[in-house]
Amino acid sequence: MVQRIKKWFHRPTRLESHPTERARRRNLLPSSSSYFHRLTEEEERKLAKRFEGKLLLRREIPLSDPQFNDLLRHQLFTPHPSFIKTIFQTRCKRCNNDKPSLLASFPCAKCCRTHLYCRNCIMMGRVSECEVLYEWNGIRYQWPTLLNACTWKGVLTPAQEKAANLVKKAIADKSEMLVWAVAGAGKTEILFPGIELALSRGARICIATPRSDVVRELYPRIGQAFKNVEVEALYGKKKNKDGTAQIIIATTHQLLRFNEAFDVMIIDEIDAFPYHKDRSLAFATNRAAKKASAKIYLTATPRGDLKQKIRRKQLPHCFIPIRYHGHPLPEPKLVADFSLSKRLTNKQLPKSFIRWLDQRERKTRQLLIFVPTIQLAEQLKVETAAVLLLKKLIKDESEVAFAHAEDELREEKVRQFRQRNIYCLLTTTILERGVTFPSVDVVVLQANHDVFDEAALVQISGRAGRAKDDPDGEVIFIHDGKTEALVDAVHAIKKMNLRAKTFYTKESER
Amino acid sequence: MNRCLWCDEAIVNQFDWLTFFTGGEHQLLCEACLSQLETIRQPVCKKCFKMSNSKRCTDCKRWERFFSGDDPLEKNVSSFRYNEFLQEMIAKWKYRGDYVLGSVFEREIKRAFKFHYHALLKEAVIVPIPLSKSRMDERGFNQSEAIAEMATDDRKKIVQLFERIDDEKQAKKTRAERIFAKNPFKLLKTTNKTVILVDDIYTTGTTLRHAARLLKASGCPAVYAYTLVRG
Ligand SMILES: [Zn+2]
Ligand SMILES: [Zn+2]
Ligand SMILES: [Zn+2]
């Protein structure tokens, strides 16, 4: 990055403003190092853009040793111990984990002694006791103020616009708010005016979501809407994880590397697993945002704690019960089938499903089938292909695929499905949210299984009828015994549709 | 409270009188995770422990032909079958460096050594397959050494005879590339004792045979192997 050796021009940085510090530096610096790098302001700005607002391990800082040591000596990086120890507990500085079961030790060959490492954030590269986390301490980077940055030329529906205005206000006030919008309400577009406003004030923006599929889906859309702004996606499998753009779209895990970086923090799918389960992810999103920052939460299915906050008026919110195309959410049809378990154990499709296949309204719609386990998805693939071939819905076995959480090819399969090269996709709850396909029928096999809670079922139903020219789509829950979640999910959808109707009447009365 | 080393769910100890009297074993994995580890079951290839109906699997026959009947490796013993779950666990253990995960295998490693190599171990030494310097710096530990240390309580039995010369990831090469690659090891010391090589995974058996060949050529009487997983 910074390679050329130049004369050291003395420029005051934040730390240097103290007179003794300035004197110390002047005396100490020029003579003490053999490799000596004199930074220009431009170079320091570049470094600031790359490293500011982060907390990084040495190996995450792609600078040569002499270069890095030089910066360290000039206190442009501040080292922090990677573990915070008190008498009672030890805590990982990066992810805030203090669970004893997620802290362990290993014999480090480099140091020839045994020491601590964090198991909780190990997927981001191991933090061990012999390592240090570095924070940039040079000049602050000035993000450009961009006027009229939004290049999206669409029009918001009245419902979207109402929400967009509230988002704008929260961003202007640097406050918190929740956007509760049904699946298909057009949540992303609601953000555009707010993001535009933030950019016009030189703000840095983060859109965080628990799932990498959602990051991959959002990235091109945000890029399209803000063509002249740097947008970067960060997720586990992506090679380049520099994180230097003004708009960052990241999985919550990736935020563990950030530290007071963002003026606007938008958290999509705030209710989604594993966000509501893993405390360190909530910690990461909090720390990644600046102390004074706007926080916008998006959800289609708020969980109990959020609902409570809304009820107690602790969290300003806006509710969008209607989809952008104005059509109601498809209401799921419950189909009881008491031979279901037996058929599934025999790796067969339930009879009720096959019967439904013959009665579908539109056979051109693709099929998205949710099953409770990966194994089942895999086992049913052959049978599904056989049945669909027999019914002449597909021409080749390859038009049926299954995708699951650990699937290396998931990204590719989802893409193929979206391009309609795959007619039927068997999947687990991993595709329950975020990803949209224009025209699908949705089936849940064994909808009474534990993995399908109310939120999951509502989200799954939201996969159907996303397109303007095919706003309906069928949603079939096949079960062998109603659960509370099933009943609640159907109830919740009906209620939202009802609210949508009254919303319309109210709007037209105005 | 005891938590599963893999999924971090609390482990509910099934309390019965047997565990009461024996003190019980400290369980490292929950039942759900434990059930996903597949141990190798008979029938296996007598030479390499691949699950197979014939006494010599096709892999081993190919090696016999390759060395014209003089395979430098006497025998390999393995404990687990390679499945997706184990693949993930091993990846987290060795690539991510989650050292403590290795202890999940300890009981099985000890059992396998006792059962198959008890007699042999009176004379033999255990030689872990080394990592290259850069890998070692990166990960901080060598998983083969960790296995060796779990296999025996007598640290003097473990000796390091090799150094790794190449730096390329074996995992990324194709089978043909792996077989024709030049020997990645350099012998640091010779030995006149029987050797039990230790590695984490037996995939094609090439790595072990590279090491075995060097040992045999320098006077080692016989080379055996233990690998945690037979791929
Ligand atoms: Zn951590
Ligand atoms: Zn477990
Ligand atoms: Zn064999």
XYZ file of C-alpha atoms and ligand atoms in Angstrom:
744
model
C 0.000 0.000 0.000
C 2.414 2.646 1.154
C 5.741 1.763 -0.292
C 7.772 4.790 -1.179
C 10.070 6.377 1.326
C 9.535 10.060 1.711
C 10.479 12.924 3.901
C 8.638 13.117 7.165
C 6.560 16.232 7.182
C 5.495 17.121 10.566
C 1.791 17.411 10.827
C -0.134 17.445 14.034
C -2.382 14.444 14.541
C -4.887 14.157 17.336
C -2.393 12.675 19.750
C 0.383 14.974 18.786
C -1.419 18.121 19.681
C 0.014 17.860 23.167
C 3.248 19.925 23.184
C 5.438 17.409 25.008
C 4.215 14.698 22.735
C 5.191 16.797 19.778
C 8.624 17.401 21.189
C 9.091 13.772 22.030
C 8.259 12.738 18.554
C 10.518 15.260 16.940
C 13.500 14.175 18.940
C 12.870 10.517 18.927
C 11.721 9.737 15.499
C 14.222 10.631 12.842
C 17.246 8.958 14.346
C 15.878 5.885 16.079
C 14.787 3.688 13.225
C 16.741 2.145 10.435
C 13.714 1.801 8.206
C 12.151 5.144 8.189
C 8.985 6.030 6.538
C 7.839 9.567 6.213
C 4.142 9.739 5.598
C 2.556 12.375 3.478
C -0.842 13.595 4.422
C -2.280 11.745 1.446
C -0.705 8.503 2.627
C -1.956 8.897 6.139
C -5.421 9.617 4.790
C -5.271 6.375 2.835
C -4.249 4.465 5.918
C -6.993 6.128 7.908
C -9.587 5.073 5.357
C -8.351 1.512 5.501
C -7.902 1.110 9.245
C -10.021 3.627 11.078
C -12.982 2.286 13.001
C -11.600 -1.209 13.252
C -10.065 -3.520 15.779
C -7.627 -5.781 13.961
C -5.143 -8.543 14.586
C -1.671 -8.037 13.158
C -2.350 -10.582 10.399
C -5.397 -8.614 9.346
C -3.259 -5.584 8.640
C -1.616 -6.090 5.257
C 1.522 -4.025 5.843
C 5.106 -5.210 5.944
C 6.747 -5.565 9.350
C 9.059 -2.542 9.012
C 6.179 -0.419 7.772
C 3.860 -1.547 10.509
C 6.426 -1.225 13.277
C 7.147 2.246 12.096
C 3.501 3.227 12.317
C 3.292 1.608 15.710
C 6.303 3.547 16.945
C 4.662 6.723 15.790
C 1.595 5.701 17.704
C -0.560 5.613 14.637
C -1.827 2.278 15.939
C -2.806 1.660 19.533
C -2.397 -1.905 20.755
C -5.046 -3.397 23.050
C -4.644 -6.675 24.914
C -6.906 -9.270 23.327
C -8.274 -10.435 26.650
C -9.578 -8.381 29.496
C -8.930 -10.171 32.741
C -10.369 -9.483 36.135
C -10.311 -11.701 39.191
C -13.706 -13.101 38.362
C -13.745 -13.407 34.637
C -11.865 -13.271 31.381
C -13.397 -11.568 28.400
C -12.472 -11.563 24.732
C -11.804 -8.006 23.634
C -12.990 -8.708 20.119
C -16.321 -10.445 20.696
C -16.987 -9.764 24.380
C -17.344 -13.482 25.091
C -16.809 -14.436 28.711
C -18.387 -17.876 28.729
C -15.903 -20.303 30.256
C -16.984 -23.037 27.835
C -15.982 -20.804 24.939
C -12.568 -19.885 26.270
C -9.835 -22.503 26.037
C -6.089 -22.738 25.965
C -3.551 -24.259 23.608
C 0.189 -24.840 23.568
C 1.373 -22.063 21.283
C 4.384 -23.172 19.273
C 5.393 -19.594 18.557
C 5.657 -18.648 22.234
C 6.474 -22.127 23.577
C 3.860 -21.758 26.264
C 0.239 -22.517 26.783
C -2.227 -19.712 26.591
C -5.770 -18.604 26.180
C -7.784 -18.276 22.983
C -11.393 -17.375 22.240
C -13.558 -20.115 20.765
C -16.542 -17.862 20.235
C -15.119 -15.702 17.468
C -12.690 -18.287 16.099
C -14.468 -18.324 12.736
C -13.054 -14.826 12.199
C -9.516 -16.073 12.825
C -8.263 -17.105 16.229
C -7.626 -14.451 18.850
C -5.090 -15.729 21.339
C -3.510 -14.226 24.375
C -0.166 -13.663 22.674
C -1.797 -11.416 20.119
C -2.866 -7.843 20.314
C -5.758 -5.990 18.733
C -4.813 -2.784 16.960
C -6.838 0.353 16.692
C -6.023 3.168 14.279
C -4.939 6.287 16.087
C -3.953 8.611 13.270
C -6.031 11.300 11.624
C -9.770 10.826 11.219
C -10.884 10.059 7.717
C -13.338 12.549 6.260
C -15.956 10.634 4.305
C -17.127 12.620 1.285
C -20.395 14.500 1.486
C -22.388 13.293 -1.474
C -25.419 15.222 -2.640
C -28.324 13.538 -4.447
C -26.500 10.239 -4.339
C -29.562 8.077 -4.884
C -29.749 6.914 -8.482
C -32.876 4.817 -7.974
C -35.655 6.287 -10.061
C -38.598 4.288 -8.745
C -41.534 5.711 -6.856
C -42.384 4.791 -3.309
C -45.914 3.719 -2.464
C -47.656 5.961 0.078
C -47.053 3.354 2.774
C -43.373 3.138 1.888
C -43.040 6.877 1.797
C -44.502 7.281 5.239
C -41.965 4.840 6.610
C -39.141 6.386 4.596
C -39.833 9.761 6.160
C -39.626 8.305 9.637
C -36.344 6.605 8.764
C -35.029 9.919 7.457
C -36.005 11.624 10.656
C -34.299 8.965 12.797
C -31.132 9.335 10.734
C -31.219 13.113 11.052
C -31.753 12.861 14.822
C -29.288 9.983 15.261
C -31.971 8.061 17.073
C -33.336 4.534 17.124
C -36.358 3.164 15.320
C -37.975 -0.047 14.149
C -39.505 -0.617 10.752
C -41.972 -3.471 10.972
C -42.862 -4.364 7.410
C -44.451 -7.512 6.044
C -42.370 -9.639 3.695
C -42.578 -8.009 0.286
C -43.317 -4.528 1.585
C -40.226 -3.211 -0.163
C -38.126 -2.588 2.922
C -34.974 -1.877 0.991
C -36.489 1.012 -0.964
C -37.744 2.522 2.269
C -34.123 3.025 3.264
C -33.039 4.907 0.152
C -34.108 8.457 1.112
C -32.532 8.019 4.554
C -29.282 6.734 3.114
C -29.250 9.630 0.659
C -29.650 12.078 3.507
C -26.868 10.426 5.483
C -24.507 10.529 2.503
C -25.225 14.223 2.031
C -23.844 14.711 5.532
C -20.710 12.679 4.935
C -21.879 9.775 7.030
C -20.656 6.205 6.891
C -23.399 3.612 6.676
C -23.648 -0.045 7.555
C -26.395 -2.468 6.656
C -26.009 -5.571 8.782
C -27.882 -8.819 8.500
C -27.353 -12.195 10.090
C -27.322 -14.107 6.807
C -24.819 -14.045 4.007
C -27.555 -14.851 1.446
C -29.196 -11.581 2.349
C -25.895 -9.704 2.043
C -25.423 -11.122 -1.412
C -28.944 -10.175 -2.389
C -28.765 -6.640 -0.979
C -25.358 -5.775 -2.359
C -26.272 -5.395 -6.049
C -29.502 -3.594 -5.170
C -27.785 -1.009 -3.006
C -25.021 -0.701 -5.589
C -27.636 0.001 -8.264
C -29.429 2.548 -6.134
C -26.230 4.412 -5.251
C -24.166 4.035 -8.395
C -21.576 6.651 -7.553
C -20.975 5.610 -3.991
C -18.488 3.010 -2.801
C -20.451 -0.014 -1.638
C -18.821 -3.130 -0.274
C -20.196 -6.493 0.814
C -18.558 -8.415 3.643
C -19.366 -12.015 4.467
C -17.516 -15.137 5.517
C -16.692 -16.665 2.158
C -15.742 -13.428 0.439
C -12.013 -13.192 -0.207
C -11.421 -9.477 0.037
C -12.644 -8.227 3.376
C -10.955 -4.818 3.498
C -14.094 -2.986 4.511
C -13.084 0.432 3.237
C -16.280 1.581 1.517
C -18.623 4.302 2.688
C -21.568 1.906 2.566
C -20.836 -1.501 4.039
C -23.232 -4.422 3.745
C -22.091 -7.105 6.122
C -23.071 -10.170 8.050
C -23.229 -9.426 11.754
C -20.186 -11.649 12.307
C -18.048 -9.413 10.123
C -18.871 -6.452 12.343
C -16.680 -7.976 15.050
C -13.768 -6.302 13.273
C -15.307 -2.826 13.515
C -15.142 -0.323 16.305
C -17.109 2.927 16.349
C -17.097 3.144 12.590
C -20.625 3.928 11.458
C -22.903 6.936 11.736
C -25.882 4.941 10.547
C -26.410 1.314 11.524
C -29.229 -0.474 9.778
C -29.929 -3.961 11.057
C -32.004 -6.061 8.751
C -33.940 -9.098 9.996
C -33.230 -8.172 13.563
C -35.290 -11.103 14.769
C -33.403 -13.700 12.754
C -31.358 -16.492 14.145
C -28.583 -16.353 15.222
C -28.796 -12.671 16.044
C -31.355 -13.000 18.804
C -29.436 -15.900 20.308
C -25.798 -14.942 20.156
C -25.109 -12.072 22.506
C -21.764 -11.296 20.942
C -23.468 -10.325 17.683
C -25.626 -7.735 19.397
C -22.428 -6.544 21.026
C -20.668 -6.356 17.661
C -23.363 -4.282 15.985
C -23.413 -1.942 18.946
C -19.692 -1.444 19.019
C -19.426 -1.040 15.246
C -21.733 1.980 15.442
C -20.436 5.305 16.684
C -21.544 6.480 20.100
C -23.808 9.031 18.445
C -25.389 7.178 15.568
C -28.753 6.351 14.083
C -29.946 2.784 14.505
C -32.642 1.467 12.227
C -34.023 -2.019 12.794
C -35.964 -3.870 10.142
C -38.147 -6.885 10.646
C -41.161 -8.672 9.243
C -41.735 -10.726 12.336
C -40.739 -8.988 15.550
C -40.180 -11.295 18.481
C -41.593 -10.918 21.959
C -38.972 -8.543 23.345
C -39.289 -6.086 20.464
C -43.073 -6.228 20.555
C -42.923 -5.437 24.228
C -40.670 -2.450 23.633
C -43.129 -1.197 21.032
C -46.048 -1.649 23.384
C -44.240 0.189 26.146
C -43.386 2.936 23.669
C -39.681 2.491 24.370
C -38.909 2.108 20.703
C -40.389 4.363 18.011
C -41.656 2.243 15.161
C -43.679 2.251 11.999
C -45.727 -0.604 10.717
C -46.237 -1.418 7.037
C -48.839 -4.116 6.708
C -49.095 -4.057 2.917
C -46.827 -5.311 0.221
C -45.458 -2.891 -2.327
C -47.765 -4.227 -5.032
C -50.788 -3.719 -2.798
C -51.905 -7.331 -2.787
C -52.390 -9.125 0.504
C -50.032 -11.762 1.820
C -50.906 -15.226 0.578
C -52.681 -17.016 3.391
C -51.282 -20.452 4.060
C -53.505 -23.467 3.596
C -53.187 -26.065 6.330
C -53.329 -29.619 5.067
C -53.509 -32.418 7.611
C -51.990 -35.670 6.418
C -51.683 -38.446 8.925
C -49.553 -40.693 6.789
C -46.996 -37.869 6.567
C -44.379 -39.187 8.996
C -44.555 -42.664 7.581
C -44.148 -41.449 4.019
C -41.239 -39.189 4.927
C -39.418 -41.944 6.814
C -39.722 -44.042 3.691
C -38.214 -41.156 1.730
C -41.503 -40.660 -0.083
C -43.483 -37.512 -0.712
C -46.789 -37.351 1.156
C -49.885 -38.217 -0.854
C -51.499 -34.905 0.028
C -48.599 -33.139 -1.668
C -48.971 -35.174 -4.832
C -52.702 -34.508 -4.854
C -52.050 -30.787 -4.477
C -49.579 -30.889 -7.358
C -52.455 -31.794 -9.667
C -54.704 -29.027 -8.434
C -52.269 -26.129 -8.474
C -53.535 -22.963 -10.102
C -50.423 -22.142 -12.045
C -47.980 -24.857 -12.917
C -45.478 -22.408 -14.321
C -44.662 -21.231 -10.813
C -41.515 -22.721 -9.410
C -41.669 -24.866 -6.301
C -39.944 -23.983 -3.069
C -40.236 -26.858 -0.610
C -39.214 -26.456 3.015
C -38.365 -29.505 5.090
C -37.225 -29.678 8.718
C -33.817 -31.320 8.202
C -30.960 -31.419 5.728
C -31.137 -35.199 5.611
C -34.760 -35.089 4.571
C -34.040 -32.540 1.845
C -31.357 -34.829 0.498
C -33.455 -37.982 0.776
C -36.482 -36.505 -0.940
C -34.586 -35.151 -3.903
C -34.729 -38.308 -5.998
C -38.392 -38.984 -5.292
C -39.321 -35.368 -5.994
C -37.515 -35.453 -9.312
C -39.282 -38.697 -10.213
C -42.719 -37.312 -9.345
C -42.164 -34.039 -11.185
C -40.875 -35.891 -14.228
C -43.942 -38.090 -14.197
C -46.204 -35.048 -13.992
C -44.231 -33.511 -16.839
C -43.392 -30.450 -14.748
C -39.701 -30.873 -15.433
C -37.735 -32.323 -18.313
C -34.675 -33.417 -16.447
C -33.715 -34.569 -12.950
C -31.242 -31.705 -12.716
C -34.142 -29.264 -12.369
C -34.562 -30.418 -8.779
C -31.961 -29.408 -6.201
C -31.571 -29.127 -2.468
C -29.763 -26.426 -0.525
C -28.843 -26.239 3.129
C -26.874 -24.141 5.595
C -23.446 -25.724 5.131
C -23.896 -26.161 1.412
C -20.822 -25.006 -0.510
C -22.913 -24.539 -3.614
C -25.871 -22.834 -1.980
C -25.143 -19.472 -3.533
C -24.972 -21.060 -6.972
C -28.129 -23.112 -6.474
C -30.077 -20.060 -5.361
C -28.848 -18.228 -8.440
C -29.856 -21.114 -10.680
C -33.272 -21.198 -9.062
C -33.727 -17.491 -9.562
C -32.799 -17.880 -13.216
C -35.375 -20.656 -13.441
C -32.815 -23.270 -14.430
C -33.985 -25.158 -11.381
C -37.717 -25.775 -11.123
C -37.905 -27.140 -7.617
C -35.684 -26.325 -4.658
C -35.797 -28.385 -1.481
C -34.420 -26.479 1.456
C -34.254 -26.080 5.202
C -35.186 -22.913 7.082
C -31.982 -21.303 5.778
C -33.909 -19.799 2.875
C -36.855 -18.697 4.978
C -36.079 -15.025 4.714
C -34.355 -12.315 2.762
C -34.074 -14.132 -0.524
C -36.807 -13.407 -3.016
C -37.954 -15.294 -6.048
C -40.532 -13.710 -8.332
C -43.026 -16.484 -8.827
C -43.091 -19.485 -6.553
C -45.480 -21.788 -4.767
C -44.336 -22.649 -1.289
C -44.794 -25.969 0.467
C -43.734 -26.833 3.997
C -43.491 -30.537 4.704
C -43.973 -31.438 8.351
C -44.885 -27.860 9.152
C -45.565 -28.950 12.720
C -41.860 -29.704 13.297
C -40.107 -27.707 16.054
C -37.807 -25.857 13.647
C -40.790 -24.065 12.156
C -41.726 -21.512 14.784
C -44.230 -18.754 14.177
C -41.665 -16.305 12.802
C -40.205 -18.919 10.472
C -43.624 -19.876 9.112
C -44.619 -16.252 8.541
C -41.334 -15.616 6.783
C -41.711 -18.740 4.669
C -45.198 -17.663 3.576
C -43.700 -14.334 2.611
C -41.630 -16.064 -0.092
C -44.748 -16.469 -2.245
C -46.394 -13.817 -4.397
C -43.521 -11.383 -4.514
C -43.981 -10.189 -8.097
C -46.386 -7.583 -9.340
C -47.525 -9.738 -12.253
C -47.989 -12.809 -10.062
C -48.860 -11.492 -6.625
C -50.589 -14.559 -5.276
C -48.689 -17.811 -5.090
C -49.901 -20.709 -3.017
C -48.616 -21.552 0.431
C -49.290 -25.066 1.688
C -48.415 -26.248 5.190
C -48.580 -30.029 5.341
C -48.689 -31.319 8.901
C -49.786 -34.263 10.998
C -50.967 -32.395 14.041
C -51.513 -28.660 14.429
C -49.034 -26.813 16.597
C -49.425 -23.480 18.304
C -46.865 -22.030 15.911
C -48.917 -23.123 12.909
C -52.113 -21.616 14.219
C -50.377 -18.432 15.354
C -48.622 -17.987 12.031
C -51.865 -18.224 10.065
C -53.522 -15.907 12.549
C -50.681 -13.374 12.293
C -50.881 -13.318 8.507
C -54.651 -12.866 8.526
C -54.300 -10.076 11.045
C -51.726 -8.290 8.936
C -53.955 -8.571 5.876
C -56.776 -7.103 7.898
C -54.596 -4.241 9.032
C -53.572 -3.722 5.425
C -57.237 -3.264 4.483
C -57.879 -0.694 7.192
C -54.611 0.986 6.242
C -55.965 1.386 2.717
C -59.277 2.785 3.897
C -57.468 5.261 6.110
C -55.234 6.331 3.262
C -58.137 6.872 0.890
C -60.014 8.886 3.508
C -57.264 11.437 3.569
C -22.311 -26.896 33.972
C -20.888 -29.130 31.310
C -21.312 -27.917 27.746
C -20.880 -29.657 24.416
C -17.537 -28.737 22.858
C -19.117 -28.593 19.444
C -22.540 -26.979 19.774
C -22.159 -25.456 23.251
C -25.513 -26.856 24.362
C -25.688 -27.940 27.972
C -25.038 -31.641 28.412
C -27.607 -33.371 30.524
C -25.773 -36.188 32.187
C -27.747 -39.333 32.272
C -27.285 -40.319 35.825
C -27.337 -43.981 36.585
C -25.796 -46.221 39.176
C -22.962 -47.254 36.938
C -21.733 -43.701 36.477
C -22.275 -43.189 40.179
C -19.891 -45.979 41.066
C -17.317 -45.398 38.372
C -17.366 -41.673 38.859
C -18.642 -41.342 35.310
C -16.763 -39.985 32.349
C -16.562 -36.329 31.657
C -18.625 -36.053 28.520
C -17.286 -33.658 25.921
C -19.975 -33.859 23.270
C -23.734 -33.866 23.646
C -25.611 -36.933 22.480
C -26.756 -35.245 19.268
C -23.218 -34.314 18.224
C -21.702 -37.564 19.429
C -24.113 -39.546 17.301
C -22.762 -37.805 14.207
C -19.269 -39.183 14.690
C -19.017 -42.438 12.782
C -16.421 -44.882 13.998
C -15.017 -47.338 11.504
C -16.713 -50.728 11.654
C -15.748 -54.133 10.360
C -15.247 -55.336 7.732
C -12.274 -53.217 6.804
C -9.262 -53.559 4.557
C -6.694 -55.294 6.756
C -4.017 -52.974 5.509
C -5.441 -49.465 5.499
C -8.706 -49.616 7.483
C -10.890 -48.492 4.640
C -14.328 -50.002 5.081
C -14.287 -52.750 2.482
C -15.512 -56.294 2.021
C -12.251 -57.643 0.669
C -9.136 -58.040 2.799
C -7.180 -55.756 0.474
C -9.002 -52.763 -0.873
C -8.393 -51.499 -4.400
C -6.341 -48.571 -3.050
C -3.945 -50.932 -1.357
C -3.687 -53.224 -4.363
C -2.741 -50.222 -6.422
C -0.022 -49.303 -3.941
C 1.294 -52.886 -4.024
C 1.617 -52.604 -7.776
C 3.130 -49.138 -7.524
C 5.903 -50.404 -5.231
C 6.143 -53.781 -7.016
C 5.030 -55.651 -3.912
C 7.299 -53.724 -1.562
C 5.006 -51.137 0.027
C 7.036 -49.239 2.674
C 3.946 -48.940 4.877
C 3.057 -52.089 6.825
C -0.357 -51.044 7.978
C -2.576 -48.119 8.841
C -5.089 -48.002 11.666
C -7.874 -45.402 11.658
C -10.688 -44.554 14.023
C -13.319 -42.531 12.223
C -15.069 -42.443 8.900
C -14.927 -39.215 7.012
C -18.321 -37.544 6.924
C -19.471 -33.965 6.618
C -19.701 -33.492 10.357
C -16.189 -34.733 11.019
C -14.858 -32.751 8.099
C -16.234 -29.596 9.662
C -14.954 -30.506 13.077
C -11.450 -31.246 11.817
C -11.427 -28.061 9.775
C -12.286 -26.049 12.855
C -9.746 -27.931 14.883
C -6.744 -27.666 12.617
C -7.392 -24.799 10.199
C -9.178 -22.465 12.593
C -6.975 -23.635 15.409
C -9.608 -24.624 17.960
C -7.142 -26.769 19.862
C -9.466 -28.002 22.570
C -11.667 -29.816 20.030
C -8.928 -32.418 19.687
C -9.752 -33.747 23.133
C -13.009 -35.085 21.713
C -10.954 -37.810 20.056
C -8.703 -38.636 22.994
C -10.563 -41.621 24.357
C -10.826 -43.246 20.939
C -7.171 -42.569 20.108
C -6.060 -44.190 23.351
C -8.332 -47.164 22.747
C -7.100 -47.655 19.193
C -3.439 -47.540 20.212
C -3.999 -49.930 23.059
C -5.943 -52.339 20.905
C -3.799 -52.332 17.778
C -0.344 -51.170 18.778
C 0.035 -52.166 22.409
C 2.654 -54.847 21.753
C 4.360 -52.839 19.052
C 4.711 -49.780 21.274
C 7.069 -51.534 23.682
C 9.816 -51.046 21.120
C 8.445 -48.573 18.616
C 8.530 -44.781 18.539
C 5.701 -42.476 17.511
C 6.505 -39.970 14.775
C 3.981 -37.229 14.020
C 3.822 -35.898 10.463
C 5.189 -32.333 10.664
C 3.702 -29.079 9.458
C 5.731 -26.602 7.492
C 7.206 -23.714 9.424
C 4.753 -21.188 8.011
C 1.712 -23.376 8.747
C 2.997 -23.938 12.244
C 3.376 -20.207 12.805
C -0.092 -19.640 11.447
C -1.888 -22.277 13.515
C 0.319 -22.383 16.554
C 0.101 -26.167 16.899
C 0.439 -29.330 14.859
C -2.635 -31.545 14.941
C -0.552 -34.694 14.342
C 1.551 -33.890 17.379
C -1.620 -33.357 19.348
C -2.813 -36.817 18.305
C 0.535 -38.359 19.238
C 0.390 -36.735 22.645
C -3.040 -38.164 23.242
C -1.916 -41.621 22.124
C 0.685 -42.135 24.794
C 1.422 -40.826 28.254
C 5.106 -41.411 27.705
C 6.359 -38.266 25.957
C 9.744 -39.883 25.334
C 8.084 -42.209 22.847
C 7.261 -39.268 20.599
C 10.095 -38.152 18.354
C 10.210 -35.748 15.471
C 12.287 -37.191 12.642
C 11.099 -35.038 9.766
C 10.995 -31.555 8.466
C 8.574 -30.428 5.819
C 10.129 -28.808 2.804
C 7.302 -27.726 0.608
C 4.767 -25.216 1.605
C 1.899 -25.962 -0.676
C -1.356 -27.133 0.709
C -1.711 -30.838 0.001
C -5.434 -30.465 0.403
C -5.704 -28.336 -2.696
C -3.960 -30.776 -5.026
C -5.616 -33.449 -7.087
C -4.827 -37.090 -6.491
C -2.445 -37.289 -9.438
C -0.630 -34.142 -8.372
C -0.239 -35.526 -4.883
C 1.199 -38.825 -6.032
C 3.710 -37.329 -8.405
C 4.741 -34.442 -6.203
C 8.260 -34.814 -4.947
C 8.850 -35.966 -1.442
C 7.780 -33.147 0.873
C 9.840 -34.423 3.791
C 13.444 -34.273 4.810
C 14.760 -36.774 7.309
C 16.419 -35.035 10.255
C 17.496 -38.167 12.136
C 17.564 -41.841 11.304
C 16.205 -44.549 13.548
C 16.639 -48.292 13.888
C 13.397 -48.655 15.787
C 9.995 -49.516 14.402
C 8.024 -46.340 13.681
C 4.338 -45.555 14.059
C 3.585 -42.491 11.950
C 0.727 -40.305 13.122
C -1.397 -38.028 10.961
C -4.942 -36.698 11.058
C -6.316 -37.981 7.774
C -5.520 -40.860 5.438
C -6.892 -39.887 2.042
C -4.728 -41.505 -0.602
C -1.957 -42.645 1.719
C 0.649 -40.752 -0.283
C 1.872 -38.536 2.549
C 2.462 -41.501 4.824
C 4.276 -43.416 2.104
C 6.584 -40.508 1.358
C 7.593 -40.522 5.004
C 7.751 -44.314 5.206
C 9.984 -44.544 2.166
C 12.543 -42.182 3.666
C 12.528 -44.106 6.922
C 12.918 -47.511 5.294
C 15.726 -46.286 3.080
C 17.666 -45.147 6.132
C 17.443 -48.363 8.098
C 14.133 -48.283 9.901
C 12.894 -51.893 10.206
C 9.146 -51.318 9.801
C 6.718 -48.428 9.456
C 3.133 -48.485 10.721
C 0.646 -45.638 10.843
C -2.247 -44.313 12.838
C -4.573 -41.765 11.290
C -7.585 -40.377 13.067
C -9.719 -40.460 9.955
C -9.801 -42.779 6.964
C -11.090 -40.645 4.095
Zn -13.753 -13.701 20.923
Zn -23.350 -30.875 20.773
Zn -6.664 -50.775 1.929
